[in-house]
């Protein structure tokens, strides 16, 4: 019952708030939708414990969705460790966003509609992460696309908001077209869309190829590639990233929900859910790595020059998603999910913190009109500092001291180096891109802090005089998110990527090379002992594969054995531990500190230098400010190109060819001939007799000519 309430509770709240607002009022709509989300968050925490620690993973069938011939789709809720993690992320962040919105949207006359859309967004994402087959996943996938359109364009009387909503919707349709083709290809190859059926048959289908236009394509590679095209659209990866910054036109709580817990995380979830397909598609995985690394670097560079406080944070989301994707492309699925998990807390904190700034400065979003606000907004300032420290990954390598982003982001960077050392394609490229992006992230993140809170106020004095801290209903969610931004990394590192990753993920994800290299022997020895003690039902023939080579019947407890080495803490050293060099561990911290120092030097020590640099409008600054001119390029190629193509079809195809040969050609000639012939219809009998005579003469001549010919 609990899983059903988790998923369908927000949907019920959305329906009630949307259809019965005139009966329950705005306040009633807020209470009902928020209540359902808080309940879902609490139940998700219980399901998380039940699935992972009580090992009660299961699938709950709800109904037969459709059955046509060999095609069968069941509406089910899949509860495994991967979906349990996503349930916690989605419902907890969404619940806090709902509470926060009580204060942020307090003056909006359409609050019931807003809360209805928020809950609908959450429901669609929950359907996506609990899907047991690709069709149900596609249903949730399209649902979040619809909800994002409604929320980005919530202020529909604002032209820029409508344009942003359409841009997001159309861009995602491009990715979704590839995703739909991927699902069709899956059914064509496997005869099923069920995850279990498809993933279990991947190895048997790995050699299957298709011919198209005289070329051979590996079927699994093609499927993985098409699925990733869908992920590129939803998660705003390079080429399909252009919708994400414009999504800031929606209310700030919407931005927090999209960037932290829904929509953009869907693509990462898809790749991790389908890891058996990507494991069998090395070329596509290399492509994922390249796109992820490119996105991380691109977004980090563009974030350097943006002036809208929300857009800076939006580009940081784009960049951090790049980290997750290149990690997944390198086979670091558990690390990608770890970063997704920690990122949800500090990114929601930063967006809602930005909303607190905007609320306190009376809807001002331009950082060039801010500065010196830390005294008027002290709590928001402190919480934004925490979010920035988490985003930039501040921590001391080799110690448990660090913010959430330190443990997850540095894990990706370190493992990318190790993958490169082991010869995985583009592993070393991803490592260096990750390091450079970390330095850029530090610079633009602290630039945001310094431009917003430090120095002299650059806006109207009246705005600063009336600046105020946000009410408690907005600050409490920020405080709770700050707790996650501080402690989520150290608390869950062992579960996501460390010694407990084997039992944490079970079959839903590989534990990852870090866990395997440092704790694999310990896990296999523990598994062998459990089998021998009768504490697990692992079949005897699987034991040797589980524990590796050697005599599994009598694991020694000396330090020479896996179990003994684990007990003495020497498993990493004694059994080839997975440890990068010391300089690799410290490099991310070094570039992070350098980025902070440079931002301080330009925006605090020499206040105004950055503004003077921007005023020069140099080519590099213009290039970054205009986002590598992607919007202009796409406008020229697609918008103007489509308009030009339409003009060709209209002016040449329609007017000259169709109209020229049709209405203005043959039809016009026939009409002119008919008009001339109609003149013969004079109404005088002698005219008709004369025409009949001509006809008789013509008929006689034809008969005589024809007879003579025979």
XYZ file of C-alpha atoms in Angstrom, residues 6-513:
508
model
C 3.963 7.301 -2.714
C 3.290 7.343 -6.451
C -0.410 8.128 -6.704
C -0.722 10.444 -3.703
C 0.807 13.409 -5.582
C -1.416 12.623 -8.556
C -4.506 12.708 -6.348
C -3.340 16.017 -4.886
C -2.810 17.423 -8.372
C -6.306 16.423 -9.504
C -7.989 17.833 -6.402
C -6.084 21.132 -6.515
C -6.566 21.544 -10.249
C -10.239 20.651 -10.596
C -11.741 21.691 -7.277
C -9.967 24.970 -6.536
C -13.208 26.935 -6.500
C -14.490 24.687 -3.713
C -11.362 24.324 -1.561
C -9.627 27.630 -2.352
C -5.915 28.320 -2.832
C -5.063 27.530 0.772
C -6.878 24.197 0.588
C -5.014 23.333 -2.612
C -1.692 24.125 -0.935
C -2.500 22.033 2.123
C -3.687 19.000 0.144
C -0.830 18.887 -2.378
C 1.840 19.566 0.235
C 0.327 17.024 2.593
C 0.424 14.294 -0.038
C 4.054 15.138 -0.885
C 5.183 15.112 2.746
C 3.433 11.754 3.179
C 5.149 10.430 0.041
C 8.535 11.604 1.337
C 8.050 9.867 4.690
C 6.865 6.657 3.063
C 9.768 6.806 0.588
C 12.208 6.853 3.503
C 10.511 3.737 4.862
C 10.579 2.017 1.446
C 14.262 2.948 1.111
C 15.011 1.160 4.383
C 12.753 -1.773 3.509
C 14.248 -2.335 0.060
C 17.918 -1.807 0.863
C 18.486 -2.729 4.477
C 15.661 -5.264 4.837
C 16.469 -6.588 1.322
C 12.827 -6.521 0.279
C 13.177 -5.539 -3.369
C 10.048 -6.406 -5.303
C 7.769 -5.586 -8.199
C 4.132 -4.727 -7.544
C 1.861 -5.410 -10.553
C -1.094 -3.035 -10.730
C -2.884 -3.842 -13.970
C -2.437 -5.074 -17.512
C -1.833 -1.957 -19.543
C -2.087 -3.429 -23.036
C -1.772 -6.797 -24.754
C -1.694 -6.907 -28.549
C -0.407 -10.122 -30.075
C 3.077 -10.723 -28.696
C 3.231 -7.249 -27.191
C 2.425 -7.250 -23.489
C 2.813 -4.336 -21.076
C 1.916 -4.466 -17.392
C 1.498 -1.401 -15.211
C 3.804 -2.195 -12.295
C 5.853 -0.529 -9.595
C 9.474 -1.730 -9.534
C 11.043 -1.323 -6.116
C 14.755 -2.052 -6.177
C 17.700 -0.098 -4.744
C 17.973 2.168 -7.785
C 14.305 3.162 -7.728
C 14.373 3.447 -3.909
C 17.189 6.006 -4.124
C 15.270 7.993 -6.727
C 12.081 7.871 -4.648
C 13.897 9.490 -1.733
C 15.482 12.153 -3.946
C 12.311 13.049 -5.831
C 9.839 13.086 -2.950
C 12.089 14.777 -0.379
C 13.122 17.634 -2.671
C 9.604 18.009 -4.062
C 8.088 18.125 -0.576
C 10.523 20.868 0.455
C 9.814 22.775 -2.754
C 6.089 22.571 -2.020
C 6.616 23.974 1.474
C 8.957 26.686 0.183
C 6.400 27.702 -2.429
C 3.923 28.644 0.309
C 6.063 31.708 0.930
C 7.498 32.342 -2.521
C 4.149 32.193 -4.347
C 2.098 33.797 -1.563
C 1.115 36.773 -3.726
C 0.359 34.835 -6.900
C -3.353 34.729 -7.778
C -3.065 31.267 -9.357
C -1.498 29.319 -6.507
C -3.860 26.353 -6.841
C -2.876 25.834 -10.464
C 0.804 26.147 -9.568
C 0.633 23.535 -6.813
C -1.401 21.260 -9.061
C 1.313 21.426 -11.728
C 4.063 20.818 -9.149
C 2.359 17.658 -7.916
C 1.696 16.497 -11.471
C 5.402 16.955 -12.211
C 6.318 14.855 -9.186
C 3.823 12.119 -10.088
C 5.231 11.829 -13.616
C 8.783 11.528 -12.278
C 7.701 8.895 -9.757
C 6.065 6.882 -12.534
C 9.313 7.113 -14.469
C 11.609 5.878 -11.695
C 9.300 3.014 -10.614
C 8.705 1.751 -14.161
C 9.213 -1.950 -14.774
C 9.316 -1.684 -18.549
C 10.229 0.805 -21.222
C 6.649 1.699 -22.093
C 5.779 2.801 -18.570
C 9.094 4.630 -18.395
C 8.156 6.439 -21.603
C 4.825 7.417 -20.058
C 6.589 9.079 -17.125
C 9.195 10.485 -19.519
C 6.546 12.316 -21.543
C 4.715 13.288 -18.361
C 7.659 15.260 -17.011
C 7.998 16.903 -20.415
C 4.382 18.035 -20.284
C 4.645 19.248 -16.689
C 7.843 21.162 -17.438
C 6.082 22.930 -20.300
C 3.217 23.920 -18.011
C 5.519 25.142 -15.230
C 8.132 26.943 -17.321
C 5.311 28.816 -19.041
C 3.290 29.218 -15.845
C 3.283 33.013 -16.211
C 1.785 32.639 -19.680
C 1.116 36.356 -20.124
C 4.876 36.855 -20.213
C 6.157 36.357 -23.772
C 9.626 35.190 -22.706
C 8.063 32.509 -20.487
C 5.942 31.208 -23.367
C 8.955 31.149 -25.656
C 11.028 29.288 -23.064
C 8.275 26.705 -22.533
C 7.961 26.084 -26.259
C 11.746 25.877 -26.621
C 11.963 23.271 -23.859
C 9.077 21.282 -25.292
C 10.361 21.259 -28.887
C 13.969 20.491 -27.919
C 12.837 17.570 -25.806
C 10.718 16.250 -28.667
C 13.926 15.837 -30.659
C 15.424 13.658 -27.940
C 12.153 11.839 -27.327
C 11.948 10.877 -30.990
C 15.245 9.028 -30.600
C 14.041 7.470 -27.353
C 10.828 6.233 -29.013
C 12.839 4.710 -31.858
C 15.036 3.012 -29.265
C 12.010 1.425 -27.580
C 10.739 0.209 -30.964
C 14.155 -1.271 -31.716
C 14.166 -2.996 -28.327
C 10.863 -4.712 -29.088
C 12.069 -5.642 -32.583
C 15.207 -7.283 -31.160
C 14.013 -8.768 -27.872
C 10.283 -9.200 -28.475
C 9.599 -7.529 -25.135
C 9.836 -4.152 -23.421
C 10.201 -5.586 -19.907
C 13.470 -4.642 -18.203
C 14.118 -8.136 -16.869
C 13.459 -9.823 -20.223
C 15.569 -7.373 -22.171
C 18.525 -7.196 -19.805
C 18.733 -10.972 -19.400
C 18.978 -11.434 -23.193
C 21.542 -8.729 -23.925
C 24.503 -11.102 -24.018
C 22.743 -13.438 -26.431
C 21.902 -10.584 -28.783
C 25.288 -8.848 -28.623
C 26.349 -10.166 -32.055
C 23.104 -9.269 -33.826
C 23.486 -6.690 -36.584
C 21.131 -4.820 -38.901
C 21.730 -3.647 -42.459
C 20.647 -0.187 -43.524
C 21.659 1.690 -46.673
C 24.382 -0.826 -47.342
C 25.928 -0.501 -43.853
C 25.951 -2.908 -40.925
C 24.951 -1.710 -37.460
C 25.275 -3.647 -34.230
C 21.751 -3.839 -32.823
C 22.744 -3.278 -29.187
C 24.935 -0.308 -30.116
C 22.082 1.223 -32.079
C 19.580 0.699 -29.248
C 21.920 2.211 -26.655
C 22.648 5.155 -28.946
C 18.946 5.895 -29.497
C 18.222 5.667 -25.778
C 21.038 8.090 -25.074
C 19.623 10.576 -27.585
C 16.537 10.663 -25.369
C 18.720 11.141 -22.306
C 20.555 14.011 -24.015
C 17.291 15.882 -24.477
C 15.927 15.391 -20.979
C 19.235 16.030 -19.224
C 20.252 18.959 -21.444
C 23.470 17.523 -22.810
C 25.565 19.188 -25.476
C 23.622 19.993 -28.678
C 20.280 19.524 -26.870
C 21.173 21.724 -23.893
C 19.738 25.004 -25.161
C 16.379 24.720 -23.377
C 17.746 24.480 -19.837
C 18.947 28.075 -19.179
C 15.732 29.524 -20.625
C 13.730 27.340 -18.255
C 14.603 29.964 -15.626
C 11.587 31.923 -16.890
C 9.412 29.784 -14.652
C 9.014 30.494 -10.914
C 12.164 29.733 -8.905
C 10.671 26.691 -7.091
C 10.116 25.171 -10.539
C 13.801 25.675 -11.355
C 14.794 23.916 -8.145
C 12.509 20.972 -8.877
C 13.630 20.601 -12.504
C 17.344 20.902 -11.744
C 17.579 18.942 -8.517
C 15.107 16.063 -8.505
C 13.099 15.683 -11.713
C 13.453 16.103 -15.471
C 17.214 16.592 -15.845
C 18.000 13.607 -13.602
C 15.780 11.379 -15.757
C 18.471 10.965 -18.412
C 21.100 9.871 -15.900
C 18.605 7.460 -14.359
C 17.817 6.004 -17.801
C 21.463 5.289 -18.600
C 22.045 3.726 -15.184
C 18.852 1.674 -15.357
C 19.899 0.367 -18.778
C 23.514 -0.296 -17.823
C 23.454 -3.881 -19.248
C 22.756 -2.384 -22.682
C 25.479 0.237 -22.367
C 27.962 -2.310 -21.007
C 27.429 -4.270 -24.224
C 27.779 -1.126 -26.374
C 31.364 0.155 -25.981
C 31.144 2.595 -28.903
C 28.022 4.230 -27.533
C 29.548 4.329 -24.052
C 32.538 6.171 -25.506
C 30.109 8.596 -27.143
C 28.380 9.104 -23.780
C 31.765 9.894 -22.230
C 32.608 12.452 -24.918
C 29.224 14.190 -24.740
C 29.306 14.262 -20.931
C 32.822 15.685 -20.804
C 32.024 18.259 -23.487
C 28.892 19.349 -21.632
C 30.770 19.676 -18.341
C 33.373 21.922 -19.941
C 30.959 23.908 -22.117
C 28.538 24.781 -19.314
C 31.368 25.659 -16.926
C 32.840 28.132 -19.417
C 29.479 29.760 -20.164
C 28.737 30.111 -16.455
C 31.763 32.418 -16.123
C 30.070 35.302 -17.936
C 26.372 35.060 -17.006
C 24.786 37.818 -14.921
C 21.385 36.362 -14.054
C 21.741 34.620 -10.686
C 19.478 31.740 -11.716
C 21.208 31.242 -15.060
C 24.588 30.836 -13.379
C 23.171 28.072 -11.206
C 21.418 26.570 -14.242
C 24.706 26.250 -16.104
C 26.250 24.648 -13.043
C 23.499 22.009 -13.256
C 24.314 21.424 -16.912
C 27.997 21.033 -16.038
C 27.379 18.671 -13.117
C 25.145 16.512 -15.304
C 28.112 16.245 -17.643
C 30.102 14.741 -14.766
C 27.371 12.163 -14.201
C 27.217 11.195 -17.857
C 30.923 10.818 -18.466
C 31.049 8.727 -15.294
C 28.315 6.486 -16.680
C 30.084 6.331 -20.041
C 33.200 5.049 -18.274
C 31.172 2.377 -16.470
C 31.098 4.272 -13.148
C 27.335 3.917 -12.734
C 27.317 3.858 -8.945
C 29.496 6.993 -8.849
C 27.133 8.731 -11.276
C 24.169 7.910 -9.039
C 26.115 9.018 -5.960
C 26.718 12.417 -7.531
C 23.066 12.627 -8.617
C 22.049 11.945 -5.015
C 24.295 14.554 -3.392
C 23.714 17.064 -6.193
C 19.981 17.065 -5.467
C 20.556 18.572 -2.021
C 23.025 21.336 -2.779
C 21.478 22.279 -6.120
C 18.006 22.612 -4.595
C 19.639 24.628 -1.798
C 21.299 26.984 -4.279
C 18.191 27.519 -6.373
C 15.918 28.074 -3.413
C 18.616 30.283 -1.872
C 18.645 32.313 -5.082
C 14.873 32.508 -4.775
C 15.304 33.874 -1.273
C 17.626 36.571 -2.652
C 15.167 37.425 -5.426
C 12.295 37.513 -2.930
C 14.276 39.723 -0.547
C 15.331 42.147 -3.305
C 11.834 42.469 -4.771
C 12.246 40.213 -7.817
C 15.693 41.427 -8.849
C 17.718 38.678 -10.601
C 20.579 40.603 -12.224
C 23.726 40.238 -10.120
C 25.048 43.498 -11.599
C 22.343 45.249 -9.578
C 23.196 43.460 -6.331
C 26.118 43.558 -3.898
C 26.552 44.253 -0.204
C 23.398 42.345 0.736
C 24.871 39.945 3.285
C 23.849 42.181 6.191
C 20.252 42.402 4.983
C 20.101 38.670 4.162
C 22.465 37.010 6.665
C 20.734 33.619 6.866
C 20.384 33.331 3.107
C 24.044 34.325 2.739
C 25.196 31.583 5.113
C 23.036 28.940 3.432
C 24.229 29.956 -0.023
C 27.819 29.645 1.209
C 27.074 26.080 2.329
C 25.565 25.279 -1.055
C 28.567 26.764 -2.829
C 31.031 24.785 -0.713
C 29.107 21.621 -1.548
C 28.887 22.412 -5.259
C 32.574 23.212 -5.556
C 33.451 20.042 -3.643
C 35.441 21.454 -0.759
C 37.023 18.770 1.410
C 40.332 17.340 2.554
C 41.390 14.204 0.634
C 41.965 11.128 2.738
C 39.781 12.397 5.589
C 36.032 12.333 6.342
C 36.058 16.134 6.263
C 34.211 17.523 3.297
C 30.902 18.681 1.929
C 28.611 16.405 -0.058
C 29.948 17.365 -3.472
C 33.513 16.626 -2.402
C 32.848 12.911 -1.932
C 30.782 12.387 -5.078
C 32.488 14.724 -7.567
C 36.025 13.789 -6.516
C 35.087 10.117 -6.728
C 34.163 10.618 -10.388
C 37.357 12.539 -11.151
C 39.586 10.000 -9.396
C 37.900 7.024 -11.012
C 38.086 8.669 -14.431
C 41.861 8.839 -13.955
C 41.972 5.169 -12.977
C 39.853 4.218 -16.004
C 42.251 6.145 -18.199
C 45.204 4.343 -16.649
C 43.497 1.033 -17.406
C 43.024 1.975 -21.044
C 39.305 2.751 -21.054
C 38.653 5.045 -24.058
C 38.563 8.748 -23.196
C 39.089 8.077 -19.489
C 42.073 10.413 -19.249
C 40.261 13.042 -21.302
C 37.335 12.898 -18.892
C 39.719 13.232 -15.943
C 41.336 16.417 -17.209
C 38.024 17.898 -18.291
C 36.669 17.125 -14.823
C 39.614 18.893 -13.208
C 39.340 21.972 -15.434
C 35.565 22.147 -14.962
C 36.057 21.931 -11.189
C 38.281 25.018 -11.278
C 35.828 26.914 -13.479
C 32.936 25.872 -11.247
C 34.735 27.275 -8.234
C 35.365 30.583 -10.005
C 31.829 31.246 -11.232
C 30.252 29.967 -8.002
C 32.278 32.348 -5.840
C 31.770 35.085 -8.421
C 28.043 34.666 -7.766
C 28.562 34.923 -4.002
C 30.811 37.977 -4.231
C 28.662 39.841 -6.774
C 25.481 39.116 -4.807
C 26.522 39.614 -1.196
C 29.829 41.544 -1.102
C 31.054 44.970 -2.117
C 28.843 47.968 -2.777
C 25.184 47.683 -3.656
C 24.847 48.504 -7.367
C 21.075 48.706 -7.642
C 18.572 51.313 -6.532
C 19.026 52.370 -2.906
C 15.319 51.946 -2.263
C 15.571 48.232 -3.057
C 18.343 47.707 -0.505
C 16.496 49.762 2.119
C 13.509 47.444 1.816
C 15.518 44.220 1.496
C 14.359 41.552 3.933
C 15.022 37.982 4.930
C 12.589 35.309 3.767
C 9.864 34.025 6.104
C 10.349 30.784 8.096
C 8.243 28.757 5.644
C 10.962 29.451 3.063
C 13.973 29.220 5.386
C 13.148 25.843 6.961
C 13.430 23.948 3.637
C 16.743 25.719 3.021
C 18.083 24.606 6.406
C 17.052 20.986 5.804
C 18.682 21.022 2.375
C 21.820 22.509 3.911
C 22.014 19.521 6.246
C 21.956 17.247 3.219
C 24.550 19.393 1.433
C 26.887 18.938 4.387
C 26.355 15.330 5.435
C 24.906 13.383 2.465
C 28.344 12.604 1.036
C 30.098 11.204 4.095
C 26.951 9.436 5.307
C 26.280 7.488 2.112
C 29.698 7.076 0.500
C 30.193 3.541 1.767
C 26.713 2.559 0.627
C 26.899 4.039 -2.874
C 30.509 3.403 -3.880
C 32.360 1.907 -0.896
C 32.513 -1.284 1.110
C 28.730 -1.681 1.331
C 28.012 -1.007 -2.342
C 27.716 -4.709 -3.171
C 24.802 -5.274 -0.829
C 23.422 -1.742 -1.288
C 22.896 -2.001 -5.047
C 22.401 -5.759 -5.301
C 21.575 -6.464 -8.977
C 20.302 -3.005 -9.883
C 23.792 -1.522 -10.471
C 27.414 -2.690 -10.429
C 29.197 -1.720 -7.231
C 31.871 0.060 -9.274
C 35.643 -0.305 -9.672
